[in-house]
Tab-separated table of C-alpha atoms in Angstrom:
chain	number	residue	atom	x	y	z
A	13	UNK	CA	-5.653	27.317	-12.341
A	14	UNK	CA	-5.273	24.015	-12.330
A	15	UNK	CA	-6.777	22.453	-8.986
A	16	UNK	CA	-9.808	23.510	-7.362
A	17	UNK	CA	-13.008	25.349	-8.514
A	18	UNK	CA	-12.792	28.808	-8.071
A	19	UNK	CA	-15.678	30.660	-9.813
A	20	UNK	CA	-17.777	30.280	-12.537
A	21	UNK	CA	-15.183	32.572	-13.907
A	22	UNK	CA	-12.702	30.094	-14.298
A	23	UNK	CA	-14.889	27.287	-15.234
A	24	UNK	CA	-15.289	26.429	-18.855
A	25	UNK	CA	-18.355	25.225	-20.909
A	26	UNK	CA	-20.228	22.073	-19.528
A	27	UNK	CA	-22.987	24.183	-19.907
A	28	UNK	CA	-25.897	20.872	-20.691
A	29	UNK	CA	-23.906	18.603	-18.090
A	30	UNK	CA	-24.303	21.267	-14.984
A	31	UNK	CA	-28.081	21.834	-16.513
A	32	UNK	CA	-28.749	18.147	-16.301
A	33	UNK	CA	-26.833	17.461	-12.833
A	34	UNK	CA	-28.467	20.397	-11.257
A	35	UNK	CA	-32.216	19.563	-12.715
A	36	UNK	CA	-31.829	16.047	-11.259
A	37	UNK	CA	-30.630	16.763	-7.863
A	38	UNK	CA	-33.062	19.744	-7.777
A	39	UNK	CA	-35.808	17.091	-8.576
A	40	UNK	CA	-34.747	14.605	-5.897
A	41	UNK	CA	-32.531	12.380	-8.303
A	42	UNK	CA	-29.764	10.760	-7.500
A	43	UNK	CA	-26.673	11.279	-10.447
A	44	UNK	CA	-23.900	8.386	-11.116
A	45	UNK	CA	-21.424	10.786	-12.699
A	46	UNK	CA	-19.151	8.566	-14.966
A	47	UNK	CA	-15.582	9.920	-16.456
A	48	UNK	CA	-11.928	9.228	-16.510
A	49	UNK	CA	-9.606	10.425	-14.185
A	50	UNK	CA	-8.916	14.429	-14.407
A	51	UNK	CA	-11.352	14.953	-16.948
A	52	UNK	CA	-12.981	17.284	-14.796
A	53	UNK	CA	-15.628	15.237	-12.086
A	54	UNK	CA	-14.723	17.242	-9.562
A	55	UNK	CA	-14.801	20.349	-10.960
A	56	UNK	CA	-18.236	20.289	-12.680
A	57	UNK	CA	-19.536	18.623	-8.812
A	58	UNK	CA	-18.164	22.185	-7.767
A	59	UNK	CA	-19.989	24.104	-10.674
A	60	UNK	CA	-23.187	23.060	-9.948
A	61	UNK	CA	-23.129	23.467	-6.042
A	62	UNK	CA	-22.220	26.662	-6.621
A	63	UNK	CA	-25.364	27.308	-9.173
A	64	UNK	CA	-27.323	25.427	-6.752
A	65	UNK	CA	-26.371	27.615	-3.977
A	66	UNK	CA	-27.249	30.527	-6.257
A	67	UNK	CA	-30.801	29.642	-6.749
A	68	UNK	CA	-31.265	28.194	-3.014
A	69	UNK	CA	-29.016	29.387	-0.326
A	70	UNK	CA	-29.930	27.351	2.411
A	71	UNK	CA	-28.809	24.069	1.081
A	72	UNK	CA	-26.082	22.648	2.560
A	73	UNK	CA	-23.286	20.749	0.306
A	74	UNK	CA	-20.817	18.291	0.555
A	75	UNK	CA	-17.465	16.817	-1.040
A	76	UNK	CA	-15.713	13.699	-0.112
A	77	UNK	CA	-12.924	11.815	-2.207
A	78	UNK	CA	-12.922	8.015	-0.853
A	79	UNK	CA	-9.995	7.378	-3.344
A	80	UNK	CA	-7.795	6.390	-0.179
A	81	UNK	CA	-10.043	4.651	1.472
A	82	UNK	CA	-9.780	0.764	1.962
A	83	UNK	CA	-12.882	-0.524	4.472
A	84	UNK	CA	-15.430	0.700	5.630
A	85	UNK	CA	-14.169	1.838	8.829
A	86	UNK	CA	-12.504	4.003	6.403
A	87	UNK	CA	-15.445	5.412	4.896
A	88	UNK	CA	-17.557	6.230	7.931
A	89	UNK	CA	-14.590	8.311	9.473
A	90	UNK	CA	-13.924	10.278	6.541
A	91	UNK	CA	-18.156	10.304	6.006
A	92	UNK	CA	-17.878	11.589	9.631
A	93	UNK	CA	-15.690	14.433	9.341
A	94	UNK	CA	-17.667	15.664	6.451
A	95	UNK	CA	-20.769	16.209	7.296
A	96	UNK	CA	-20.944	16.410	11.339
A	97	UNK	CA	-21.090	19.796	12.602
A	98	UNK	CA	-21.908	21.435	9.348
A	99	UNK	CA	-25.960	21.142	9.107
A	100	UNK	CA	-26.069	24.355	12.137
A	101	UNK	CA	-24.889	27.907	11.835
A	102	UNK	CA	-24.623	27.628	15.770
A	103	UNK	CA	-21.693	26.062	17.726
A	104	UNK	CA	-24.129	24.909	20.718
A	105	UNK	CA	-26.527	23.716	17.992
A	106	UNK	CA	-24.351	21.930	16.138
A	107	UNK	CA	-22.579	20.198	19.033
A	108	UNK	CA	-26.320	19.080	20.919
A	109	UNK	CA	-27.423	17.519	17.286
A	110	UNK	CA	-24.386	15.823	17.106
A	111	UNK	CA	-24.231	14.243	20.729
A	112	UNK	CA	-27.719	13.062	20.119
A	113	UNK	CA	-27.064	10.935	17.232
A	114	UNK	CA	-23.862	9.497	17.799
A	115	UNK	CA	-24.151	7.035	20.599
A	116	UNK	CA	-21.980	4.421	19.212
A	117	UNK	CA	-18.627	6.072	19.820
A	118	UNK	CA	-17.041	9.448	21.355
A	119	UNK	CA	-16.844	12.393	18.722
A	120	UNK	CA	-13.914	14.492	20.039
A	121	UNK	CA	-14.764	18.529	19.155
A	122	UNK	CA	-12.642	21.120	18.090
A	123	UNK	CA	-13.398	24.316	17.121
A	124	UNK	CA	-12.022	26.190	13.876
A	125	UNK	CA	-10.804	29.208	15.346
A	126	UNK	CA	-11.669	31.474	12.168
A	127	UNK	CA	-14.973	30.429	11.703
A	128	UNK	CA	-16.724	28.852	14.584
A	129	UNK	CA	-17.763	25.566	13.303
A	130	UNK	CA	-17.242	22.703	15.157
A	131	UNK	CA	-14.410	20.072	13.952
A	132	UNK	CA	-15.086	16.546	14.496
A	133	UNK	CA	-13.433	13.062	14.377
A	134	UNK	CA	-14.588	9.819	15.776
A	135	UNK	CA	-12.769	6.714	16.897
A	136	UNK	CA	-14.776	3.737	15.989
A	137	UNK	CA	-14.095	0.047	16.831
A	138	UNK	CA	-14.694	-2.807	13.902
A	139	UNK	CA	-17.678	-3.718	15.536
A	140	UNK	CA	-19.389	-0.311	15.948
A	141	UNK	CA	-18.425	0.873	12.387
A	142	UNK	CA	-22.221	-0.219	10.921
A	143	UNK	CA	-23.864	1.144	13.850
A	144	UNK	CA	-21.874	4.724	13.593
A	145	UNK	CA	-22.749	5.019	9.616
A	146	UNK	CA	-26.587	4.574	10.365
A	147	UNK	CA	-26.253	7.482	13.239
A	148	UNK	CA	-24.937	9.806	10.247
A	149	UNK	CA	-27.156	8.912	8.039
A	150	UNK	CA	-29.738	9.353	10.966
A	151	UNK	CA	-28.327	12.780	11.924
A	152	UNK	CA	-28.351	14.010	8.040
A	153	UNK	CA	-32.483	12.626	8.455
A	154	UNK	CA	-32.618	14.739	11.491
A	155	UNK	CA	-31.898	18.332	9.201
A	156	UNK	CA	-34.237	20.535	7.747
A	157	UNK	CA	-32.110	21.472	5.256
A	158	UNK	CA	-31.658	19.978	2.158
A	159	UNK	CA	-28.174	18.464	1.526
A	160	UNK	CA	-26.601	16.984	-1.626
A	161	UNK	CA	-23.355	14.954	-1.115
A	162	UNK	CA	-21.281	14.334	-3.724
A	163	UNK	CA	-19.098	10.356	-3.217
A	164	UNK	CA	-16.128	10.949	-5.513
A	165	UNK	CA	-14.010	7.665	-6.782
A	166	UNK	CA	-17.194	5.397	-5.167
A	167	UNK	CA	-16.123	2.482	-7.400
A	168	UNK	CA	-13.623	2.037	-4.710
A	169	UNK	CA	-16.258	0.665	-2.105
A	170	UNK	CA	-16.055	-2.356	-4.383
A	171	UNK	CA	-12.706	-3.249	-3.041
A	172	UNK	CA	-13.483	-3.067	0.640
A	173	UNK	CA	-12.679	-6.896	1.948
A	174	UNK	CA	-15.842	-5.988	4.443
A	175	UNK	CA	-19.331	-7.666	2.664
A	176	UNK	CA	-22.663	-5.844	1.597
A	177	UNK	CA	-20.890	-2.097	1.707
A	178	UNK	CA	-23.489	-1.901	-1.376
A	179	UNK	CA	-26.556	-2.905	0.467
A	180	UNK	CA	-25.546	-1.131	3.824
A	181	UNK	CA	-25.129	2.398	1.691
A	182	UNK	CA	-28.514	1.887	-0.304
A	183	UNK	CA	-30.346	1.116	2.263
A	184	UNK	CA	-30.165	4.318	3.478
A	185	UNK	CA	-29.559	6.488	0.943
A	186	UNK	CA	-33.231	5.157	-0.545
A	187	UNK	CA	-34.791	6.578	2.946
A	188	UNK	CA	-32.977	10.348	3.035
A	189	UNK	CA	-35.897	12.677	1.492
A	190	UNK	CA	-33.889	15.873	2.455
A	191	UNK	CA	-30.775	14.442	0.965
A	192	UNK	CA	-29.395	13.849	-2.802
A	193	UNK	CA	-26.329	12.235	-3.464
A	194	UNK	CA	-23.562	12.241	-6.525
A	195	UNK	CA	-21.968	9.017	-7.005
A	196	UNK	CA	-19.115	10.335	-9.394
A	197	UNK	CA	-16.503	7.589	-10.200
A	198	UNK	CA	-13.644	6.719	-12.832
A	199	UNK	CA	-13.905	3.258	-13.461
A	200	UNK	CA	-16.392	3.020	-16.105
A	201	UNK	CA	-16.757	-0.555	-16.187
A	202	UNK	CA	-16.957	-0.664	-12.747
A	203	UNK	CA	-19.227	2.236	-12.190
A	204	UNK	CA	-21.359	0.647	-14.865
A	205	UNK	CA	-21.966	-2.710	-13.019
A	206	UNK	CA	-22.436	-0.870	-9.970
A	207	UNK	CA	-24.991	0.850	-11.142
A	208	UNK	CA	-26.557	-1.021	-14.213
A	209	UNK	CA	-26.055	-4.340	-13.216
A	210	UNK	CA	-30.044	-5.760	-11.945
A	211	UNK	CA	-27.818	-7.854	-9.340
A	212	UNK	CA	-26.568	-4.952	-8.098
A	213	UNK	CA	-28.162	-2.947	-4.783
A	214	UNK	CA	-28.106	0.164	-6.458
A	215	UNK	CA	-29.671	-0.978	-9.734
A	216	UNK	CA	-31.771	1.883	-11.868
A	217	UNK	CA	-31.497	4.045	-8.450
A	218	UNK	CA	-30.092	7.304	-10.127
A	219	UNK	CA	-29.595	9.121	-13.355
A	220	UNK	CA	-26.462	8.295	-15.532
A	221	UNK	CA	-24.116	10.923	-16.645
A	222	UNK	CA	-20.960	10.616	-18.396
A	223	UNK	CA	-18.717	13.224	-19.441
A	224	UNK	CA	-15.772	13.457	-22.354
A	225	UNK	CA	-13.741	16.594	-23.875
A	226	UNK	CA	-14.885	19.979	-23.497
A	227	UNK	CA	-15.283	20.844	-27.292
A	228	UNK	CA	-12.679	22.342	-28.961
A	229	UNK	CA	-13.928	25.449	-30.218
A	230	UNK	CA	-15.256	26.827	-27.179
A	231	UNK	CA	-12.535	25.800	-24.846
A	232	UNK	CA	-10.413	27.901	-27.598
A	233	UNK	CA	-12.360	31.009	-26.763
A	234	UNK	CA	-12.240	30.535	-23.124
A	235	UNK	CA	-8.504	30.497	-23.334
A	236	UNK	CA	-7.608	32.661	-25.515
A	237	UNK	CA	-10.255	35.132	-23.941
A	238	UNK	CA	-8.196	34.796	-20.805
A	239	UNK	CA	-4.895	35.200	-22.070
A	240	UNK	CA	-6.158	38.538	-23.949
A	241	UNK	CA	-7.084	39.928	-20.270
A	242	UNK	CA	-4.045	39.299	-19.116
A	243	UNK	CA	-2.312	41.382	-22.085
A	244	UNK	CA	-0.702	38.473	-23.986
A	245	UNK	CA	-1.944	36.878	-27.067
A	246	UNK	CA	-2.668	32.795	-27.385
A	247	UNK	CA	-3.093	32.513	-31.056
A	248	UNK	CA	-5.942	29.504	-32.334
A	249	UNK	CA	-3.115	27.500	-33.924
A	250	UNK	CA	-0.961	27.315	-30.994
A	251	UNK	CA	-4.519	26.489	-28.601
A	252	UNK	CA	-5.119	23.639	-31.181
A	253	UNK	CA	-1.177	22.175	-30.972
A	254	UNK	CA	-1.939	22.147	-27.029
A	255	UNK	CA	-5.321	20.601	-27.427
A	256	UNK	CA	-4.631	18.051	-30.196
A	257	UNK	CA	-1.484	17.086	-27.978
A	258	UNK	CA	-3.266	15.612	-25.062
A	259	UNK	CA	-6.436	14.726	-27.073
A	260	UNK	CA	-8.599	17.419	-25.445
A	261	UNK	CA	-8.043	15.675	-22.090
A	262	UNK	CA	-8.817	18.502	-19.823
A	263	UNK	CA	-6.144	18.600	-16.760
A	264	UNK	CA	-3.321	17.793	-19.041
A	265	UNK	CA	-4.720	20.893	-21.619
A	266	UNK	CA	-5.549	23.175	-18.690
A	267	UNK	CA	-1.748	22.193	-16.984
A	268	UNK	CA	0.272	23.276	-19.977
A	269	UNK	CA	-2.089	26.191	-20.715
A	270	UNK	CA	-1.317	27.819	-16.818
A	271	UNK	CA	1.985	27.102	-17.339
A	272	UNK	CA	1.998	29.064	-20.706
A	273	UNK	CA	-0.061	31.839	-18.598
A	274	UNK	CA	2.296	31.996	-16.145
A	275	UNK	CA	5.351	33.167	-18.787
A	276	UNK	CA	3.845	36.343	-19.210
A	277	UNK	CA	4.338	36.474	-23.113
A	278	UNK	CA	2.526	36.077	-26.424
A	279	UNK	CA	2.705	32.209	-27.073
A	280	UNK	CA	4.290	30.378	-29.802
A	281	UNK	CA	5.110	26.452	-30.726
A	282	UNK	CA	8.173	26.840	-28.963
A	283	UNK	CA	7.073	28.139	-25.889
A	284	UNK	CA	4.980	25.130	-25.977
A	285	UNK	CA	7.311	22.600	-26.370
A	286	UNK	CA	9.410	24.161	-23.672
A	287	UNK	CA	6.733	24.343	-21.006
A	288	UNK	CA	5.876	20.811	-22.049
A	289	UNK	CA	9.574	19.748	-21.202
A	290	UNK	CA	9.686	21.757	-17.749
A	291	UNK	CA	6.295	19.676	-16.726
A	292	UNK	CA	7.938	16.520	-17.665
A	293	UNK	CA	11.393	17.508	-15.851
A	294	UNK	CA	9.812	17.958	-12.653
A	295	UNK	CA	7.864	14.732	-13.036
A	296	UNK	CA	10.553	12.717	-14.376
A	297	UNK	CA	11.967	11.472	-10.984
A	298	UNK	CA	8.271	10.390	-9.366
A	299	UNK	CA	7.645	8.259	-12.638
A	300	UNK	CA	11.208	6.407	-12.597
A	301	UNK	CA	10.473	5.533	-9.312
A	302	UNK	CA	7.196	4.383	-9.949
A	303	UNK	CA	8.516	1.878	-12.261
A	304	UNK	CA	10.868	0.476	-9.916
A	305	UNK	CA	7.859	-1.457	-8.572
A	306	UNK	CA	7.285	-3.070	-11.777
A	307	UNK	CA	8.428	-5.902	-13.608
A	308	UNK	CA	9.888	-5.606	-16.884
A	309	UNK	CA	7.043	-6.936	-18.778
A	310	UNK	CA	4.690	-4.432	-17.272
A	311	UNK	CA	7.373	-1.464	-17.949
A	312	UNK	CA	7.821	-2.932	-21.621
A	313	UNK	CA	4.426	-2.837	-22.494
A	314	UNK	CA	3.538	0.465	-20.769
A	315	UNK	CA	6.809	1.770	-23.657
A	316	UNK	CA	5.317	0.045	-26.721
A	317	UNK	CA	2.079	1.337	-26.066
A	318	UNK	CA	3.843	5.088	-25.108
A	319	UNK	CA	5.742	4.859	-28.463
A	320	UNK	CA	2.361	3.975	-30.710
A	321	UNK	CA	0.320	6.835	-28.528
A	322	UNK	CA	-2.742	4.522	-28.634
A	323	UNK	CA	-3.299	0.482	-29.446
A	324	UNK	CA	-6.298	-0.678	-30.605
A	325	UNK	CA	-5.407	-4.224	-29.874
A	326	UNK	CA	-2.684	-4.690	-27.539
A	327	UNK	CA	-2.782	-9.198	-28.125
A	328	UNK	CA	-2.210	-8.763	-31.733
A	329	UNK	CA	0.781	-10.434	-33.299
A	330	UNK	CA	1.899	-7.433	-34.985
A	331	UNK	CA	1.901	-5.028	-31.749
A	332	UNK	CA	3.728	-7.844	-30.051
A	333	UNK	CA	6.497	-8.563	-32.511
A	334	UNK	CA	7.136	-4.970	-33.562
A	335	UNK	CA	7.715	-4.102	-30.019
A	336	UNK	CA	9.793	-7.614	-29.084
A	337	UNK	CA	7.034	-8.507	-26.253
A	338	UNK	CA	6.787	-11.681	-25.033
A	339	UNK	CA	3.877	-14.269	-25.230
A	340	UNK	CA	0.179	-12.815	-25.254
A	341	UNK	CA	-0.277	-14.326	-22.378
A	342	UNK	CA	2.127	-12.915	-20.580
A	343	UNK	CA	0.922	-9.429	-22.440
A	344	UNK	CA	-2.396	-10.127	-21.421
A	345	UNK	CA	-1.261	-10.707	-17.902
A	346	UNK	CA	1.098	-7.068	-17.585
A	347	UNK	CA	-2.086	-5.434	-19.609
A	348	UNK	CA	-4.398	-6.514	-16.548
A	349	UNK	CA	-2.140	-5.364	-13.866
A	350	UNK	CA	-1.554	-1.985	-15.587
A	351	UNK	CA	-5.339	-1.357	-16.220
A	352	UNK	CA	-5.731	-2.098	-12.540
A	353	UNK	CA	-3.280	0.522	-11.364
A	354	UNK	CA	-4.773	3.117	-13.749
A	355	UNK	CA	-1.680	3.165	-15.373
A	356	UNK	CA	-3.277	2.415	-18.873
A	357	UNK	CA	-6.585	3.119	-19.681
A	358	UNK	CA	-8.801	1.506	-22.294
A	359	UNK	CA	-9.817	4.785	-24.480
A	360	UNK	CA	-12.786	4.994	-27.178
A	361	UNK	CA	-9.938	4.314	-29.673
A	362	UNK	CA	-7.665	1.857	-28.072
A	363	UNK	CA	-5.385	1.454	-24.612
A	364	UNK	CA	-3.320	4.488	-23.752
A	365	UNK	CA	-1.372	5.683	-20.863
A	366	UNK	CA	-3.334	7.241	-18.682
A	367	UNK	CA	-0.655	9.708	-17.480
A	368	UNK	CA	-0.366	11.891	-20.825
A	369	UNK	CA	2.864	13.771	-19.623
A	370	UNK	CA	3.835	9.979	-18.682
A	371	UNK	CA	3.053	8.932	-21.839
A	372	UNK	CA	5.857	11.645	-23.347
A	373	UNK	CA	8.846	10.667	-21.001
A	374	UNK	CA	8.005	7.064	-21.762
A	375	UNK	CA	8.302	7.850	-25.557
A	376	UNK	CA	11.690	8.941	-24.170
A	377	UNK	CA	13.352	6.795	-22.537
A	378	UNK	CA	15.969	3.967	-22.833
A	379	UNK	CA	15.531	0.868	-21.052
C-alpha cells in the first residue's frame, strides 16, 4: 500500500514521533510537523488520529491538503468543506449549528446518501472571505467536542497575494480551547521562518517536529514480516538494495516494495531492477512532458545533478565544467527556479532530485 493510512497494521515504526505528536495535542499543543515531500507527513497525521481516537472516541478529526490552494478564498472553501457538518452525529443538528454561524454567505446542503452527514460548500465573494473564516472558526468554538485539525503543505499560505493570512489564522487559532491544530509542511526553510522567525505571527506558538528515514533495520522486519505472510520470501540483502537505492526515502522504498509484493514470488536483484524499470516506464511520458516547460539550462542542470546522484555544491567550478554548464550565474539562476518547483531539493548531503524515480530516467536520457 502505497497511498493512504489503513491500519496500524500497515504502518511502520515512528513509534517516538506518534508518542510525541499525540502527547502534545493531547496536552493542548499545537505541532509544526516539518519533512520533505512523501516522507510520510501524512501518514504519521493518520497514525496518531487513529491512536487518539483509540484512547478518546469522541474527538472529532480533521485532514486538509492546501497544496492547491492559491488565496485565501481558496482556503476558507476548502476549510469549509472540511469541517462543517461533521461536529453532530444528527442531520437536523448538524444543519441548525451550521445555519447559525454562517451568516456571511449561503451554504448549499447535500446529504451523503450512505451515511447521513450533511455535505456542504459555500460560495463566498472577495469581500466576505475574512468574515466567512471567523464564522468557522466560530462554529468549531461553538463544539463540545474536542477537535484536532491537521493543515498539510501550510507553507503555501505564504504565497497567497492576499496580506496578513498569518495574522488572520493566529488570531484565532490562539482563542480555540477545544481545538488543536497540526501545521505539517515541506518546505523546511519556509516552515522554519514561519514558525521560528520572532517577526513572524506564529512565533514559539507550537511544538517543532521533524521527521527523516524510518531506520533501516526495523523497516527490514516490517517488510520482510509482510512478505513472509503472504508466502513469499524478501531476503535482508535484497530489502537493503531497495532501501540503499532511494536513500531510505519512504514512498519511493514503500512504491517498489508493493510492486515487488504484487509479483507474487520470492524476490531477487533482478526482480528489483525490473520492477524499478516498469515504475519508470509508466512515468516516463509525464516527466518528458514536464520538461517541455523548461529551458535548457534548467533541464541541463536537473541531468548533471541526476548523473552525480547528489551535489554538495552545485556553483563550484568543477561541477560546472565537468558537466559543460554555463556561467554560475546562470546555474545559480536554473538552481533557484528548480528548488522553487520542488524539482530539486537541498538534502543533508547536497541538492538532489527530488523525484527519485526521476532522478533514474534522467540518468538516462539523451538530450
Amino acid at each position: 500500500m502505497i497511498s493512504g493510512y489503513h491500519s496500524p497494521e500497515f504502518f511502520c515504526d515512528r513509534e517516538t514521533e506518534t508518542a510525541t505528536m499525540i502527547d502534545a495535542l493531547h496536552n493542548g499543543r499545537n505541532v509544526t510537523l516539518i519533512a520533505p515531500r512523501r516522507m510520510g507527513k501524512t501518514g504519521l497525521i493518520r497514525h496518531a488520529f487513529y491512536k487518539l481516537k483509540e484512547q478518546e472516541p469522541d474527538i472529532v478529526t480533521f485532514y486538509m491538503d492546501i497544496y492547491s490552494t492559491q488565496s485565501l478564498g481558496d482556503f476558507v472553501r476548502l476549510f469549509a468543506n472540511t469541517v462543517l457538518g461533521k461536529l453532530d452525529a444528527a442531520p437536523q443538528k448538524a444543519l441548525s449549528r451550521i445555519t447559525k454561524f454562517i451568516r456571511s454567505c449561503r451554504p448549499v446542503f447535500t446529504l451523503d446518501q450512505l451515511t447521513g452527514v450533511p455535505q456542504v460548500t459555500i460560495d463566498i465573494s472577495p469581500a466576505e472571505e475574512e468574515s466567512t473564516l471567523g464564522e468557522i472558526f466560530e462554529y468549531l468554538a461553538s463544539s463540545e467536542k474536542r477537535c484536532y485539525i491537521a493543515i498539510d503543505e501550510f507553507q503555501q499560505i505564504a504565497e497567497y497575494p492576499d496580506k496578513g493570512v498569518e495574522a488572520l489564522l493566529r488570531s484565532y487559532v490562539q482563542f480555540l480551547p477545544n481545538v488543536n491544530f497540526i501545521f505539517a509542511g515541506s518546505k523546511q526553510h519556509v516552515m522554519q521562518e514561519m514558525f521560528m522567525s520572532s517577526k513572524k505571527p506564529f512565533f514559539q506558538s507550537t511544538q517543532l517536529l521533524t521527521i527523516g528515514i524510518i531506520d533501516r533495520e526495523k523497516y527490514a522486519r516490517f517488510a520482510m514480516d509482510h512478505f513472509t505472510k503472504h508466502g513469499t520470501c524478501l531476503p535482508k540483502e535484497v530489502f537493503d538494495r531497495v532501501y540503499d537505492r532511494f536513500d531510505g526515502h519512504t514512498w519511493y522504498v514503500q512504491s517498489l516494495l508493493n510492486r515487488l509484493y504484487g509479483y507474487d514470488r520470492d524476490v531477487d536483484i533482478d526482480l528489483v531492477e525490473y520492477a524499478e524499470r516498469q515504475i519508470i516506464s509508466e512515468l516516463s511520458y509525464s516527466y518528458a512532458d514536464l520538461l517541455k516547460a523548461y529551458a535548457a539550462g534548467p533541464v541541463r542542470l536537473m541531468k548533471a545533478i541526476a548523473k552525480e546522484g547528489c551535489v554538495k555544491e552545485v556553483l563550484s567550478g568543477d561541477f560546472i565544467s565537468r558537466h559543460r554548464l554555463r556561467a554560475a550565474s546562470s546555474v545559480n539562476s536554473a538552481l533557484k527556479k528548480l528548488l522553487d518547483n520542488e524539482l530539486v531539493y537541498p538534502g543533508e548531503n547536497g541538492y538532489i532530485i527530488y523525484d527519485r524515480f526521476m532522478g533514474e530516467w534522467l540518468r538516462n536520457q539523451l538530450f
